[in-house]
GROMACS .gro file of C-alpha atoms in nm:
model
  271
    1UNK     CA    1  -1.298  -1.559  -2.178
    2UNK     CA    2  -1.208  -1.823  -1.926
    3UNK     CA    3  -0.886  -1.684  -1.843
    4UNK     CA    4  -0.688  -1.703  -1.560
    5UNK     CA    5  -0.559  -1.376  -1.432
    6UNK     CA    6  -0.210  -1.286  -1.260
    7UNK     CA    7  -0.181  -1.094  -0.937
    8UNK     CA    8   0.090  -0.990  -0.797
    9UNK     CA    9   0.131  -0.899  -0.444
   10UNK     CA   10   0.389  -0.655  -0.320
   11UNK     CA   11   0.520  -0.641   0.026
   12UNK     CA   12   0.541  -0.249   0.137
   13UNK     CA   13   0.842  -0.310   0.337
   14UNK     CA   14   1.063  -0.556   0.075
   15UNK     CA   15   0.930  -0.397  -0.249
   16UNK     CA   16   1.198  -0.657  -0.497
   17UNK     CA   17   1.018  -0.932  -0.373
   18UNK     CA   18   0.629  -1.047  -0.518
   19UNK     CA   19   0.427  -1.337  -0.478
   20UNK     CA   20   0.218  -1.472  -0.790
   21UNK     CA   21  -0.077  -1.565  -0.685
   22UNK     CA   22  -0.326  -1.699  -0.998
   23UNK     CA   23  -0.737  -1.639  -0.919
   24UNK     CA   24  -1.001  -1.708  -1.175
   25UNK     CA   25  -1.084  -1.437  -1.428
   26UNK     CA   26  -1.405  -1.503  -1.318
   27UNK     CA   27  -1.362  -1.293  -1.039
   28UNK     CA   28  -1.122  -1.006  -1.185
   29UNK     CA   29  -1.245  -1.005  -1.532
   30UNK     CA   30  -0.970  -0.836  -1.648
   31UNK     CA   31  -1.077  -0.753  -2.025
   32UNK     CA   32  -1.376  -0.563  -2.195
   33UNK     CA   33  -1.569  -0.600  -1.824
   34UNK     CA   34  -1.337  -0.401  -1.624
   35UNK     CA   35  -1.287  -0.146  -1.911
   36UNK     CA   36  -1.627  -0.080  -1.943
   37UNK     CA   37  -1.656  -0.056  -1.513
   38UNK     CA   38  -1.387   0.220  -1.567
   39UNK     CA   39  -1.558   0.392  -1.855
   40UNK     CA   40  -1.907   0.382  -1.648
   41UNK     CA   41  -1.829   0.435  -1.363
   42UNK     CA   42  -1.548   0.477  -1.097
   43UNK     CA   43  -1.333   0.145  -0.980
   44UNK     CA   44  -1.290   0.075  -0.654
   45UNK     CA   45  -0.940   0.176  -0.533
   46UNK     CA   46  -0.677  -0.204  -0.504
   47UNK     CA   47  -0.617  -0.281  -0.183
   48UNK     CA   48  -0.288  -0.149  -0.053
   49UNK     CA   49  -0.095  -0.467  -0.053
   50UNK     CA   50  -0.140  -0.605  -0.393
   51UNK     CA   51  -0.086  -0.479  -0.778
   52UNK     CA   52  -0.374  -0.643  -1.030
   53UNK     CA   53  -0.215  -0.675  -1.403
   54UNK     CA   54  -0.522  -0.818  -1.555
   55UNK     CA   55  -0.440  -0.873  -1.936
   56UNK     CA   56  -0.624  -1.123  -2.126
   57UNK     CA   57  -0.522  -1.398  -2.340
   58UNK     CA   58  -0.590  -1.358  -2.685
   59UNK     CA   59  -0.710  -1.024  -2.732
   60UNK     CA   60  -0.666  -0.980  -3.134
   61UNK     CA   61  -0.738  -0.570  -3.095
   62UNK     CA   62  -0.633  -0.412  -3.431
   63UNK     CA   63  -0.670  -0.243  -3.756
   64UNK     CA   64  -0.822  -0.469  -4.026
   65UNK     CA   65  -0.641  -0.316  -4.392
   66UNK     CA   66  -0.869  -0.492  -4.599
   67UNK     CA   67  -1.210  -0.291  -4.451
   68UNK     CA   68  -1.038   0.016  -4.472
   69UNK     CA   69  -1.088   0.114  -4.821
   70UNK     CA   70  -1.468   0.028  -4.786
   71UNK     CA   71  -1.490   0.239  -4.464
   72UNK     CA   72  -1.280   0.525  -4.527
   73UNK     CA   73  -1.445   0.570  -4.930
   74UNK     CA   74  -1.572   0.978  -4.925
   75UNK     CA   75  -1.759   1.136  -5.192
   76UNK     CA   76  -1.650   1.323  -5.418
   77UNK     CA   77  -1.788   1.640  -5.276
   78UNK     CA   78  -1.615   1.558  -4.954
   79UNK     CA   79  -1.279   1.490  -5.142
   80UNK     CA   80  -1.296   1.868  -5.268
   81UNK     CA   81  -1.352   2.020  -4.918
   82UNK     CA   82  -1.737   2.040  -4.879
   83UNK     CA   83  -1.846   1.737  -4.624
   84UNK     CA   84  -2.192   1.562  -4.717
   85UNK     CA   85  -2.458   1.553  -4.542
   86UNK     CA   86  -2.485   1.159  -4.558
   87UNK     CA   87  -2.232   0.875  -4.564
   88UNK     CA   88  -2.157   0.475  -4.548
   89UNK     CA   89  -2.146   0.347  -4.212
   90UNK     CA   90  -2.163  -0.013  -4.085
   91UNK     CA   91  -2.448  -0.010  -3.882
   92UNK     CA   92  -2.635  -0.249  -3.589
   93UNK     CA   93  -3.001  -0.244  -3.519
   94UNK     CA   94  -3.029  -0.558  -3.374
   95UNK     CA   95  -2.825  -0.801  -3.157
   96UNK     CA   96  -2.682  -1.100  -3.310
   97UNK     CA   97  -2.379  -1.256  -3.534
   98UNK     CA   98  -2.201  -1.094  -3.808
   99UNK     CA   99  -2.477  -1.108  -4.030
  100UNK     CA  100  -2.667  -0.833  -3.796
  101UNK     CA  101  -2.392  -0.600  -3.938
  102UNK     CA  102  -2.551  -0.432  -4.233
  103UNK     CA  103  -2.388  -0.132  -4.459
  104UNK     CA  104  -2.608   0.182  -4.467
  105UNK     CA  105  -2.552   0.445  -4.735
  106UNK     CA  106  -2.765   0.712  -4.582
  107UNK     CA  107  -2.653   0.759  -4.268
  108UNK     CA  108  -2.637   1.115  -4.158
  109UNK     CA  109  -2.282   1.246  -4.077
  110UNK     CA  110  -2.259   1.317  -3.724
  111UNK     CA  111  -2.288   1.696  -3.610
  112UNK     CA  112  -2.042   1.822  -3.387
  113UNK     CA  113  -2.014   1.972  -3.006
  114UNK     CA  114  -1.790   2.209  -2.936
  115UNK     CA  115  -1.497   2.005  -2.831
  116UNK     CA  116  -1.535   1.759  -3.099
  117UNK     CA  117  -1.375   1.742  -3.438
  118UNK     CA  118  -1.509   1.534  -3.742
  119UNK     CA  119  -1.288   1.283  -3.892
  120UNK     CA  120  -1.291   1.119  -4.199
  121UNK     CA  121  -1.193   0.796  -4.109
  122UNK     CA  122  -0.923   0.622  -4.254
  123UNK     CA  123  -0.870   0.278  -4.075
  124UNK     CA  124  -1.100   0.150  -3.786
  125UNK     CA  125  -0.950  -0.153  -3.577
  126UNK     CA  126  -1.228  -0.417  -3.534
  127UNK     CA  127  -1.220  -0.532  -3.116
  128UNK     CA  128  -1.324  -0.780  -2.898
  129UNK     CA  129  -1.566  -0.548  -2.760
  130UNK     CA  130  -1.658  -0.432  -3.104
  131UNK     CA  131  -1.785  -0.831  -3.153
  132UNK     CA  132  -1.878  -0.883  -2.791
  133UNK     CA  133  -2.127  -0.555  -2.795
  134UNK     CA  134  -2.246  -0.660  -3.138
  135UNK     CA  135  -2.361  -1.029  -2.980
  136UNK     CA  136  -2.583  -0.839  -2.706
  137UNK     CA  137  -2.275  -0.814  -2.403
  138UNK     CA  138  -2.446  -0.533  -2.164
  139UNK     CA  139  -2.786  -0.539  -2.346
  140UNK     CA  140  -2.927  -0.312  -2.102
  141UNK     CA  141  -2.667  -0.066  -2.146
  142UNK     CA  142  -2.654  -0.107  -2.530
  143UNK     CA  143  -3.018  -0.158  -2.628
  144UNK     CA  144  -3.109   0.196  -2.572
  145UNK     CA  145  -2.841   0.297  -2.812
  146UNK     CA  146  -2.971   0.085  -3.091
  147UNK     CA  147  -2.871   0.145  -3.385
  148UNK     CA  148  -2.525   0.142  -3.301
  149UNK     CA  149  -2.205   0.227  -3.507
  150UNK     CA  150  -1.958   0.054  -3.326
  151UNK     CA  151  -1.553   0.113  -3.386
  152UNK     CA  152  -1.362   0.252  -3.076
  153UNK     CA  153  -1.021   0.298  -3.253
  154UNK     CA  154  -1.013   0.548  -3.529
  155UNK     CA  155  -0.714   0.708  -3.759
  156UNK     CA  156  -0.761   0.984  -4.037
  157UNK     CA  157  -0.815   1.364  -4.153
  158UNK     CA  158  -0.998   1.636  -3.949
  159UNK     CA  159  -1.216   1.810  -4.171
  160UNK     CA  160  -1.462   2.047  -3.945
  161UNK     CA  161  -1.390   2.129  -3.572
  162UNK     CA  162  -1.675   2.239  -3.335
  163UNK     CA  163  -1.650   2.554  -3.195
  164UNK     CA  164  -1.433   2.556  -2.918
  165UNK     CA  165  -1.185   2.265  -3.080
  166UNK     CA  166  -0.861   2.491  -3.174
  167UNK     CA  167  -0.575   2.223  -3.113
  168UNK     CA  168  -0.590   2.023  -3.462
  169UNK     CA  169  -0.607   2.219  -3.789
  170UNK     CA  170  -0.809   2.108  -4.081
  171UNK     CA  171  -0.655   1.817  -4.275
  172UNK     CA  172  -0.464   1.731  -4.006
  173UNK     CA  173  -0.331   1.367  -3.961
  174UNK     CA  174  -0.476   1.230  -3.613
  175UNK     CA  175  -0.601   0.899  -3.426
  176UNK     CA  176  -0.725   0.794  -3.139
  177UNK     CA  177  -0.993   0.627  -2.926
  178UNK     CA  178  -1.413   0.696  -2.855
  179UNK     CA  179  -1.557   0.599  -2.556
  180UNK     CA  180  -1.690   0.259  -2.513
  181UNK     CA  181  -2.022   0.379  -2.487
  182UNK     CA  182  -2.037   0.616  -2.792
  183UNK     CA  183  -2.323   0.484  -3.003
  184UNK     CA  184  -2.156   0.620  -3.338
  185UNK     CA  185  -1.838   0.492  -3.344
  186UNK     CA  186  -1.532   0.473  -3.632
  187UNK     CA  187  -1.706   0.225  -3.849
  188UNK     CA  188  -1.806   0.472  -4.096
  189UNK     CA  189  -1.673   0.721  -4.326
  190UNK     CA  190  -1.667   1.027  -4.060
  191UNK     CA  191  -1.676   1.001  -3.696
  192UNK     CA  192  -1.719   1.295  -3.411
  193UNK     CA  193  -1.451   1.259  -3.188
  194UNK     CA  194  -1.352   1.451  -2.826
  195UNK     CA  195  -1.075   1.664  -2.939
  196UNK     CA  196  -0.896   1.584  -2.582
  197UNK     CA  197  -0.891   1.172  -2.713
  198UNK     CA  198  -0.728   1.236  -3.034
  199UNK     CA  199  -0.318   1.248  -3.092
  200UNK     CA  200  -0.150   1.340  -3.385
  201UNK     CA  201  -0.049   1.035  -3.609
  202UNK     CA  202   0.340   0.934  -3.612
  203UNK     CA  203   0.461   1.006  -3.947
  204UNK     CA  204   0.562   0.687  -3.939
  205UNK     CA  205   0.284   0.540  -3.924
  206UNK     CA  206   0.040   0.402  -4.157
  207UNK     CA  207  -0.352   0.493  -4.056
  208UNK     CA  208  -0.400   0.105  -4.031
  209UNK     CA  209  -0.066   0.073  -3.778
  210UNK     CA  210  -0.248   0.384  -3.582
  211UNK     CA  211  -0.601   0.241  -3.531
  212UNK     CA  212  -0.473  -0.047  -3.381
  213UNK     CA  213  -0.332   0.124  -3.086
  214UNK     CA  214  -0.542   0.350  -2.920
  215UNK     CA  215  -0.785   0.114  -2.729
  216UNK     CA  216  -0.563  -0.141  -2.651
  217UNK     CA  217  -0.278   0.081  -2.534
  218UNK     CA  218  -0.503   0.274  -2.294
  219UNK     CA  219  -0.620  -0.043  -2.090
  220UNK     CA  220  -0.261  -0.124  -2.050
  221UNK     CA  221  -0.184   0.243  -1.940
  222UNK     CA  222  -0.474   0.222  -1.727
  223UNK     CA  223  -0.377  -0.104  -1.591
  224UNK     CA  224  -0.009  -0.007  -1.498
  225UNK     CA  225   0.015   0.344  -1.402
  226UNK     CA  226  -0.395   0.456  -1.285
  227UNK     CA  227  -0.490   0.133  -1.125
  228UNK     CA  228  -0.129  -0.057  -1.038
  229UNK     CA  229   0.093   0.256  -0.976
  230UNK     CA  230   0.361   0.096  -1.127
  231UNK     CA  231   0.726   0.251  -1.071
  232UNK     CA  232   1.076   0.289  -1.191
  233UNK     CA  233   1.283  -0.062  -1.020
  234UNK     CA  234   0.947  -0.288  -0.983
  235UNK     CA  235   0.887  -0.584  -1.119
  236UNK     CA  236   0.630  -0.682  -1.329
  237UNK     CA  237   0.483  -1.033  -1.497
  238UNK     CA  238   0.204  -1.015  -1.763
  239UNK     CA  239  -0.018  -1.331  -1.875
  240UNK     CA  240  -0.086  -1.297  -2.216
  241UNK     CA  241   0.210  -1.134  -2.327
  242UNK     CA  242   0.150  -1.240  -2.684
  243UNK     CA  243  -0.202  -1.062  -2.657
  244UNK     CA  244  -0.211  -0.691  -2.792
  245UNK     CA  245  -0.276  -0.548  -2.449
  246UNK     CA  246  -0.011  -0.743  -2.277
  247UNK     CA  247   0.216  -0.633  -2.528
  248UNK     CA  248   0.170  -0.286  -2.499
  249UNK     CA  249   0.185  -0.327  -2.120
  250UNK     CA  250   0.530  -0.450  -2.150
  251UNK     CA  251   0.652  -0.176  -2.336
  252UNK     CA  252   0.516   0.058  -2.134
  253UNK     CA  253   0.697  -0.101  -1.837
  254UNK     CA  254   1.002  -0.108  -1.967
  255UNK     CA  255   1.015   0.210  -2.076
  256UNK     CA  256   0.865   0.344  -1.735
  257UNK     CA  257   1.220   0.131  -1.588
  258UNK     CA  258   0.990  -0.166  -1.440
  259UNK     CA  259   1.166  -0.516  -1.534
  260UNK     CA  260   0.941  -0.716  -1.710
  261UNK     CA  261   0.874  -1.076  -1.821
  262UNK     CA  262   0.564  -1.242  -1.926
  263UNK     CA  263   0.393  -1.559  -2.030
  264UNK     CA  264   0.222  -1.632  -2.369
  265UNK     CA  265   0.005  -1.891  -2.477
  266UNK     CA  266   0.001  -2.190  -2.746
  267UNK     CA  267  -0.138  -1.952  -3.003
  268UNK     CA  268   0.078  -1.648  -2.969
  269UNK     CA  269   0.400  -1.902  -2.949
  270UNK     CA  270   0.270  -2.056  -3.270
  271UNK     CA  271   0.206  -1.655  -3.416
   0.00000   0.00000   0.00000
């Protein structure tokens, strides 16, 4: 994306007063490229003076309802309690367009380390990266993985735990994210997941509401508090409020105390 990012620069000595400066996004990629630096390996630390906010425009992260009955269908074996030993998963063996995307029924259900937990997906949000990864974006750190499940955002049921995962019970309601580099991701019927990067699901919540936050929610996180610092009384402006990301960001803010405004394109003014 050709974006243009916002950066805001904070003086140390009159923190209510910033500077928006604008620099290409060419330069501070500021959506799947610096999430995968952070997931790879370690960012640099900012520089003292300034605060990066780098959300894209038009990120369209979230759940898609209509796969979800075609991802999350379980035998009828697993429906009784007894997990098979194969399911449906949406898998990619070569780089490419949509069409590279091909539905396996005979793909073995992943076995579990100890801190994982197997969940039987219910809703899998289809990402930017999801599409970017599937086109050949980092080839050389994909390729090796092929074939890849991909799906970073999952909601459903646990139904087996590794052996050292104690903190969900079995048939408990949970979501959350995989790794950007896990090669089996949510877009199948069961997925092994950390059980440190799952949550319990919000009652409230459908499974198709919860898979579209995890991912998204986490780069804003990441963005404000690991990377920015942000604090109670600052103030913060986010490009691409309209944008899931930049949404999230802004509720985060605000609930952190941070007064917040933002900017939103054509599209998301249209939306």
């Amino acid at each position: 994306m050709r974006r243009r990012a916002g950066v805001i620069a904070r003086d140390r000595h009159a923190p209510r007063r910033e500077k928006i400066v604008q620099t290409r996004a060419s330069r501070a990629r500021c959506d799947v490229d610096v999430l995968i630096r952070n997931f790879v390996s370690p960012v640099p630390p900012l520089r003292d003076e300034s605060l990066i906010i780098c959300v894209s425009g038009n990120v369209t992260t979230g759940a898609r309802p209509e796969l979800a009955p075609a991802l999350s269908r379980t035998s009828r074996a697993a429906m009784a309690g007894r997990i098979p030993s194969t399911m449906r998963a949406a898998v990619v063996r070569a780089f490419g367009g949509p069409e590279v995307v091909r539905v396996a029924k005979d793909v073995p259900v992943p076995r579990l380390a100890p801190d994982e937990i197997l969940v039987r997906v219910a809703a899998a949000s289809v990402s930017p990266l999801d599409a970017r990864v599937r086109a050949g974006y980092a080839r050389a750190l994909y390729a090796p993985m092929l074939p890849l499940i991909l799906g970073r955002d999952v909601s459903g049921e646990v139904v087996a735990r590794g052996a050292d995962a104690r903190s969900f019970q079995l048939g408990a309601q949970v979501f959350g994210a995989l790794s950007p580099v896990a090669p089996r991701g949510a877009h199948a019927e069961f997925v092994a997941v950390r059980e440190a990067h799952v949550a319990p699901k919000p009652s409230a919540w459908t499974h198709a509401q919860a898979a579209a936050v995890p991912f998204a929610a986490l780069t804003a996180w990441r963005a404000l508090f690991t990377d920015a610092g942000l604090k109670e009384n600052e103030r913060l402006l986010v490009h691409g409020l309209g944008s899931t990301v930049g949404g999230f960001a802004a509720q985060l803010a605000r609930a952190r105390g941070a007064a917040t405004a933002g900017s939103v394109g054509a599209r998301s003014r249209r939306r």
